[in-house]
Each structure stands twice: as structure tokens, then as C-alpha cells.
mmCIF file of C-alpha atoms in Angstrom:
data_model
loop_
_atom_site.group_PDB
_atom_site.id
_atom_site.type_symbol
_atom_site.label_atom_id
_atom_site.label_comp_id
_atom_site.label_asym_id
_atom_site.label_seq_id
_atom_site.Cartn_x
_atom_site.Cartn_y
_atom_site.Cartn_z
ATOM 1 C CA UNK G 1 -124.150 74.993 -84.294
ATOM 2 C CA UNK G 2 -121.706 73.212 -86.696
ATOM 3 C CA UNK G 3 -118.491 71.645 -85.641
ATOM 4 C CA UNK G 4 -115.611 71.175 -87.797
ATOM 5 C CA UNK G 5 -113.015 68.617 -87.235
ATOM 6 C CA UNK G 6 -109.743 68.015 -89.211
ATOM 7 C CA UNK G 7 -106.819 65.676 -88.488
ATOM 8 C CA UNK G 8 -104.092 67.761 -86.133
ATOM 9 C CA UNK G 9 -100.361 67.245 -85.737
ATOM 10 C CA UNK G 10 -99.188 64.367 -83.780
ATOM 11 C CA UNK G 11 -95.798 64.455 -81.845
ATOM 12 C CA UNK G 12 -96.158 61.557 -79.255
ATOM 13 C CA UNK G 13 -98.707 58.584 -78.957
ATOM 14 C CA UNK G 14 -99.311 55.301 -76.963
ATOM 15 C CA UNK G 15 -101.598 52.527 -76.591
ATOM 16 C CA UNK G 16 -102.755 50.201 -73.698
ATOM 17 C CA UNK G 17 -105.081 47.498 -73.476
ATOM 18 C CA UNK G 18 -106.732 46.669 -70.104
ATOM 19 C CA UNK G 19 -110.110 45.290 -68.783
ATOM 20 C CA UNK G 20 -111.293 44.821 -72.553
ATOM 21 C CA UNK G 21 -110.591 48.504 -73.124
ATOM 22 C CA UNK G 22 -108.088 49.944 -75.912
ATOM 23 C CA UNK G 23 -106.852 53.118 -74.449
ATOM 24 C CA UNK G 24 -105.129 55.391 -76.987
ATOM 25 C CA UNK G 25 -103.223 58.811 -75.801
ATOM 26 C CA UNK G 26 -101.634 61.426 -77.936
ATOM 27 C CA UNK G 27 -99.894 64.912 -77.533
ATOM 28 C CA UNK G 28 -99.041 67.335 -80.293
ATOM 29 C CA UNK G 29 -100.467 70.886 -81.226
ATOM 30 C CA UNK G 30 -103.690 72.101 -82.188
ATOM 31 C CA UNK G 31 -104.414 75.044 -84.539
ATOM 32 C CA UNK G 32 -106.011 77.545 -81.705
ATOM 33 C CA UNK G 33 -106.744 77.315 -78.133
ATOM 34 C CA UNK G 34 -110.500 76.925 -79.057
ATOM 35 C CA UNK G 35 -110.076 73.777 -80.876
ATOM 36 C CA UNK G 36 -110.717 70.511 -78.792
ATOM 37 C CA UNK G 37 -108.430 67.474 -79.573
ATOM 38 C CA UNK G 38 -109.827 64.044 -79.578
ATOM 39 C CA UNK G 39 -109.184 60.419 -80.737
ATOM 40 C CA UNK G 40 -111.946 58.855 -82.771
ATOM 41 C CA UNK G 41 -112.437 55.955 -84.928
ATOM 42 C CA UNK G 42 -111.393 56.224 -88.489
ATOM 43 C CA UNK G 43 -114.519 56.916 -90.591
ATOM 44 C CA UNK G 44 -113.752 54.267 -93.154
ATOM 45 C CA UNK G 45 -115.111 50.761 -92.613
ATOM 46 C CA UNK G 46 -112.303 48.499 -92.197
ATOM 47 C CA UNK G 47 -111.441 45.541 -89.990
ATOM 48 C CA UNK G 48 -109.607 45.759 -87.707
ATOM 49 C CA UNK G 49 -110.519 49.224 -86.931
ATOM 50 C CA UNK G 50 -108.345 52.290 -87.285
ATOM 51 C CA UNK G 51 -108.111 55.493 -85.336
ATOM 52 C CA UNK G 52 -107.415 59.160 -85.889
ATOM 53 C CA UNK G 53 -106.567 62.168 -83.993
ATOM 54 C CA UNK G 54 -108.608 65.481 -84.776
ATOM 55 C CA UNK G 55 -108.890 68.792 -83.543
ATOM 56 C CA UNK G 56 -112.758 70.202 -83.657
ATOM 57 C CA UNK G 57 -113.871 73.741 -83.351
ATOM 58 C CA UNK G 58 -117.525 75.278 -83.525
ATOM 59 C CA UNK G 59 -118.191 77.337 -86.638
ATOM 60 C CA UNK G 60 -118.288 81.097 -85.913
ATOM 61 C CA UNK G 61 -116.043 81.007 -83.011
ATOM 62 C CA UNK G 62 -113.613 83.835 -82.849
ATOM 63 C CA UNK G 63 -110.163 82.626 -81.356
ATOM 64 C CA UNK G 64 -106.584 83.875 -81.488
ATOM 65 C CA UNK G 65 -104.945 82.198 -84.434
ATOM 66 C CA UNK G 66 -102.149 80.629 -81.982
ATOM 67 C CA UNK G 67 -100.738 77.027 -82.256
ATOM 68 C CA UNK G 68 -100.812 75.500 -78.641
ATOM 69 C CA UNK G 69 -100.473 72.116 -77.472
ATOM 70 C CA UNK G 70 -102.728 69.262 -76.372
ATOM 71 C CA UNK G 71 -102.815 66.014 -74.646
ATOM 72 C CA UNK G 72 -106.079 63.845 -75.035
ATOM 73 C CA UNK G 73 -106.819 59.987 -74.572
ATOM 74 C CA UNK G 74 -109.876 57.961 -75.497
ATOM 75 C CA UNK G 75 -110.958 54.431 -74.431
ATOM 76 C CA UNK G 76 -112.673 52.193 -77.077
ATOM 77 C CA UNK G 77 -114.338 48.873 -75.968
ATOM 78 C CA UNK G 78 -112.240 46.210 -78.047
ATOM 79 C CA UNK G 79 -112.802 42.463 -77.766
ATOM 80 C CA UNK G 80 -109.750 40.338 -77.464
ATOM 81 C CA UNK G 81 -110.287 38.835 -80.879
ATOM 82 C CA UNK G 82 -110.206 42.118 -82.691
ATOM 83 C CA UNK G 83 -107.162 43.070 -80.763
ATOM 84 C CA UNK G 84 -105.497 40.020 -81.961
ATOM 85 C CA UNK G 85 -106.444 40.862 -85.374
ATOM 86 C CA UNK G 86 -104.818 44.310 -85.010
ATOM 87 C CA UNK G 87 -101.456 42.510 -84.819
ATOM 88 C CA UNK G 88 -100.266 44.466 -81.617
ATOM 89 C CA UNK G 89 -100.568 47.700 -83.123
ATOM 90 C CA UNK G 90 -103.170 50.561 -83.328
ATOM 91 C CA UNK G 91 -103.112 52.520 -86.557
ATOM 92 C CA UNK G 92 -103.395 56.226 -85.742
ATOM 93 C CA UNK G 93 -104.112 58.799 -88.521
ATOM 94 C CA UNK G 94 -102.948 62.380 -88.026
ATOM 95 C CA UNK G 95 -102.127 65.479 -90.036
ATOM 96 C CA UNK G 96 -98.974 64.308 -91.583
ATOM 97 C CA UNK G 97 -99.801 60.793 -92.449
ATOM 98 C CA UNK G 98 -100.371 57.549 -90.058
ATOM 99 C CA UNK G 99 -98.271 55.503 -87.741
ATOM 100 C CA UNK G 100 -98.398 52.177 -85.996
ATOM 101 C CA UNK G 101 -98.789 52.509 -82.442
ATOM 102 C CA UNK G 102 -97.824 49.704 -80.492
ATOM 103 C CA UNK G 103 -100.342 48.229 -77.875
ATOM 104 C CA UNK G 104 -99.215 47.465 -74.467
ATOM 105 C CA UNK G 105 -101.318 44.779 -72.787
ATOM 106 C CA UNK G 106 -101.682 45.520 -68.919
ATOM 107 C CA UNK G 107 -102.126 42.835 -66.490
ATOM 108 C CA UNK G 108 -103.660 43.754 -63.359
ATOM 109 C CA UNK G 109 -102.219 43.352 -59.911
ATOM 110 C CA UNK G 110 -103.654 40.762 -57.600
ATOM 111 C CA UNK G 111 -105.681 43.469 -55.635
ATOM 112 C CA UNK G 112 -106.936 45.011 -58.714
ATOM 113 C CA UNK G 113 -107.970 41.871 -60.282
ATOM 114 C CA UNK G 114 -109.617 40.782 -57.158
ATOM 115 C CA UNK G 115 -111.567 43.988 -57.009
ATOM 116 C CA UNK G 116 -112.495 43.902 -60.610
ATOM 117 C CA UNK G 117 -114.096 40.341 -60.073
ATOM 118 C CA UNK G 118 -115.872 41.528 -56.888
ATOM 119 C CA UNK G 119 -117.398 44.259 -58.801
ATOM 120 C CA UNK G 120 -118.332 42.221 -61.849
ATOM 121 C CA UNK G 121 -115.873 44.215 -64.285
ATOM 122 C CA UNK G 122 -115.019 40.807 -65.839
ATOM 123 C CA UNK G 123 -118.433 40.965 -67.450
ATOM 124 C CA UNK G 124 -117.845 44.054 -69.255
ATOM 125 C CA UNK G 125 -118.065 46.890 -66.825
ATOM 126 C CA UNK G 126 -115.397 49.346 -67.457
ATOM 127 C CA UNK G 127 -113.641 51.111 -64.630
ATOM 128 C CA UNK G 128 -112.389 54.885 -64.445
ATOM 129 C CA UNK G 129 -108.854 55.318 -65.197
ATOM 130 C CA UNK G 130 -106.342 57.948 -64.455
ATOM 131 C CA UNK G 131 -103.943 58.527 -67.500
ATOM 132 C CA UNK G 132 -101.861 61.717 -66.339
ATOM 133 C CA UNK G 133 -98.699 59.717 -65.359
ATOM 134 C CA UNK G 134 -99.080 57.404 -68.706
ATOM 135 C CA UNK G 135 -99.015 60.394 -70.802
ATOM 136 C CA UNK G 136 -96.332 61.725 -68.945
ATOM 137 C CA UNK G 137 -93.971 58.654 -69.030
ATOM 138 C CA UNK G 138 -95.249 56.887 -71.962
ATOM 139 C CA UNK G 139 -95.162 53.588 -69.777
ATOM 140 C CA UNK G 140 -98.434 51.655 -69.823
ATOM 141 C CA UNK G 141 -97.776 50.302 -66.510
ATOM 142 C CA UNK G 142 -98.200 53.603 -64.912
ATOM 143 C CA UNK G 143 -101.972 53.715 -65.538
ATOM 144 C CA UNK G 144 -103.960 53.881 -62.337
ATOM 145 C CA UNK G 145 -107.056 52.043 -62.177
ATOM 146 C CA UNK G 146 -109.369 53.910 -59.841
ATOM 147 C CA UNK G 147 -110.712 51.424 -57.033
ATOM 148 C CA UNK G 148 -111.581 51.297 -53.386
ATOM 149 C CA UNK G 149 -114.378 53.223 -51.537
ATOM 150 C CA UNK G 150 -114.581 56.178 -53.641
ATOM 151 C CA UNK G 151 -115.703 53.946 -56.617
ATOM 152 C CA UNK G 152 -119.339 53.195 -56.894
ATOM 153 C CA UNK G 153 -121.554 51.396 -59.312
ATOM 154 C CA UNK G 154 -124.168 53.980 -60.827
ATOM 155 C CA UNK G 155 -127.007 53.423 -63.156
ATOM 156 C CA UNK G 156 -129.464 55.750 -65.077
ATOM 157 C CA UNK G 157 -132.331 55.210 -67.551
ATOM 158 C CA UNK G 158 -133.170 57.637 -70.496
ATOM 159 C CA UNK G 159 -136.139 57.784 -72.724
ATOM 160 C CA UNK G 160 -136.861 58.790 -76.172
ATOM 161 C CA UNK G 161 -140.548 59.122 -77.345
ATOM 162 C CA UNK G 162 -139.305 59.006 -80.936
ATOM 163 C CA UNK G 163 -137.525 55.835 -80.494
ATOM 164 C CA UNK G 164 -134.164 57.017 -81.158
ATOM 165 C CA UNK G 165 -131.425 55.217 -79.596
ATOM 166 C CA UNK G 166 -128.980 58.321 -79.337
ATOM 167 C CA UNK G 167 -131.664 60.364 -77.696
ATOM 168 C CA UNK G 168 -132.386 57.846 -75.189
ATOM 169 C CA UNK G 169 -128.680 57.244 -74.417
ATOM 170 C CA UNK G 170 -127.876 60.683 -74.155
ATOM 171 C CA UNK G 171 -130.811 61.243 -71.753
ATOM 172 C CA UNK G 172 -129.579 58.318 -69.713
ATOM 173 C CA UNK G 173 -126.078 59.788 -69.293
ATOM 174 C CA UNK G 174 -127.451 63.099 -68.406
ATOM 175 C CA UNK G 175 -129.424 61.450 -65.623
ATOM 176 C CA UNK G 176 -126.118 59.847 -64.123
ATOM 177 C CA UNK G 177 -125.348 61.433 -60.661
ATOM 178 C CA UNK G 178 -122.391 63.788 -60.986
ATOM 179 C CA UNK G 179 -118.851 62.723 -60.463
ATOM 180 C CA UNK G 180 -117.704 64.420 -57.005
ATOM 181 C CA UNK G 181 -114.114 63.375 -57.584
ATOM 182 C CA UNK G 182 -113.534 64.518 -61.230
ATOM 183 C CA UNK G 183 -110.442 65.814 -62.520
ATOM 184 C CA UNK G 184 -109.206 66.575 -65.957
ATOM 185 C CA UNK G 185 -107.364 63.341 -66.769
ATOM 186 C CA UNK G 186 -109.758 60.965 -65.240
ATOM 187 C CA UNK G 187 -111.319 58.697 -67.937
ATOM 188 C CA UNK G 188 -114.696 57.184 -67.301
ATOM 189 C CA UNK G 189 -116.661 54.542 -69.434
ATOM 190 C CA UNK G 190 -120.359 54.005 -69.690
ATOM 191 C CA UNK G 191 -121.977 50.821 -70.720
ATOM 192 C CA UNK G 192 -125.404 50.218 -71.877
ATOM 193 C CA UNK G 193 -126.788 47.266 -70.014
ATOM 194 C CA UNK G 194 -130.530 47.118 -71.048
ATOM 195 C CA UNK G 195 -132.763 48.741 -73.864
ATOM 196 C CA UNK G 196 -136.372 48.447 -74.495
ATOM 197 C CA UNK G 197 -139.705 49.895 -74.757
ATOM 198 C CA UNK G 198 -142.732 50.919 -72.842
ATOM 199 C CA UNK G 199 -146.281 50.787 -74.121
ATOM 200 C CA UNK G 200 -149.609 51.662 -72.639
ATOM 201 C CA UNK G 201 -150.600 52.083 -68.896
ATOM 202 C CA UNK G 202 -152.665 55.027 -67.568
ATOM 203 C CA UNK G 203 -150.136 57.547 -68.803
ATOM 204 C CA UNK G 204 -150.410 55.876 -72.267
ATOM 205 C CA UNK G 205 -146.543 55.477 -72.727
ATOM 206 C CA UNK G 206 -145.244 54.804 -75.952
ATOM 207 C CA UNK G 207 -141.366 55.247 -75.959
ATOM 208 C CA UNK G 208 -138.004 53.616 -75.857
ATOM 209 C CA UNK G 209 -135.676 53.528 -72.857
ATOM 210 C CA UNK G 210 -131.872 52.828 -72.581
ATOM 211 C CA UNK G 211 -130.343 51.914 -69.173
ATOM 212 C CA UNK G 212 -126.563 52.565 -68.592
ATOM 213 C CA UNK G 213 -124.111 51.896 -65.954
ATOM 214 C CA UNK G 214 -120.719 53.257 -64.959
ATOM 215 C CA UNK G 215 -118.352 52.808 -61.876
ATOM 216 C CA UNK G 216 -116.920 56.263 -60.739
#
């Protein structure tokens, strides 16, 4: 089934940078209740990268033609060098043009920084975030970095007999254990920690593998 995506209306947006992640959030309206709003990289090759907010719907879906509100947020892995090149703003394209969204750099509290260091997030392992209050208030400091006993490191491996990274990556994500503390505004990131291939053996293996990890 094909999916059609078009830039959608934007009424409010914001961006924060924490633990190597650029998080952009947006609110506005979408054409129908069946459309799913999301933020993605602008498809044109440009540095530093730019972004766009779109509403997507599967072709053939029958849905009431009724404009409804949306709220969405997406996280992108962005090195500090790229963030500096962005000049403190994230360019966000939408239905009516584009705007420069100021990026607020968030400093962790002492307790959060200690937890991140102990769990190895300084090495590139992102943490789950709760963004509900940020979207409500527009203040980056209201981000909630989830930590404590309920946050654990999970790993999984996926395979592709066709040596396709996307296939192996999606298989690995499917093999991650379910999040027993999931809720709508929770944002979880998955990192690729290893790629490789397996050959031979009694089973005559000839496949690619991708191992992923995530804290949630």
C-alpha cells in the first residue's frame, strides 16, 4: 500500500538539544483524522540539514474530510559540530513556507548527568524522553528524561538473507522486548551498535546481521 505525504499546516513549534539528540516538536492541523503528522528531514541534500512537518495517509483509505489538530515530535541524532553549523536554529518547512525554530540546548541536572554517565549515554546511547509538558508549555526545560529503576538497556539482533540493512534493522527492532511502560508522548531512540555477516557453519549461513540497543 502506497503512502502519500504532504507538508501540513504549522501553528506552533520548538526545538531542544540534549544528549546528542535534536528534538523538534510541532502543533497544527492536518487534513483528516486518518492523516498521521510527523517531522522528517527535508529531502534535499543540504548542510546543515533542514526539516519538514508532513501529514501522511495510506492511499485508498476512506476518511471524513475534516481538519483536526495534531501534535508531534521527532528526535534526530545530530553531532555538536552540525548543531553549531545550524547557527542556533532548525529550519522547519511546512505548508505555508518555512521558519527558523530556535534550538534550546538543555543541560542535565547533576542527578541526570550522573545517571547518564553510569549507563553509558555519553557514548551515544540515547534515553527515552517524555515531551508532553514541553509541547504544552513551549519550555525546553520541561523535558523529562526518564531514568531510574524502570529504564533498562535492551538489545536485539536482526538478520537479512539478502544483505539489506533496512531489512536487518527492522527485524532487529521487531525483536526488541515490548515497552511495558509505554504512553503516547514517550519518545524512544534505538542505536545501531554492530553490523556484520555470518557465513558457513552446519546451517550454511549466508546473511547480514544488525544489533541494536535502546534504553526504555
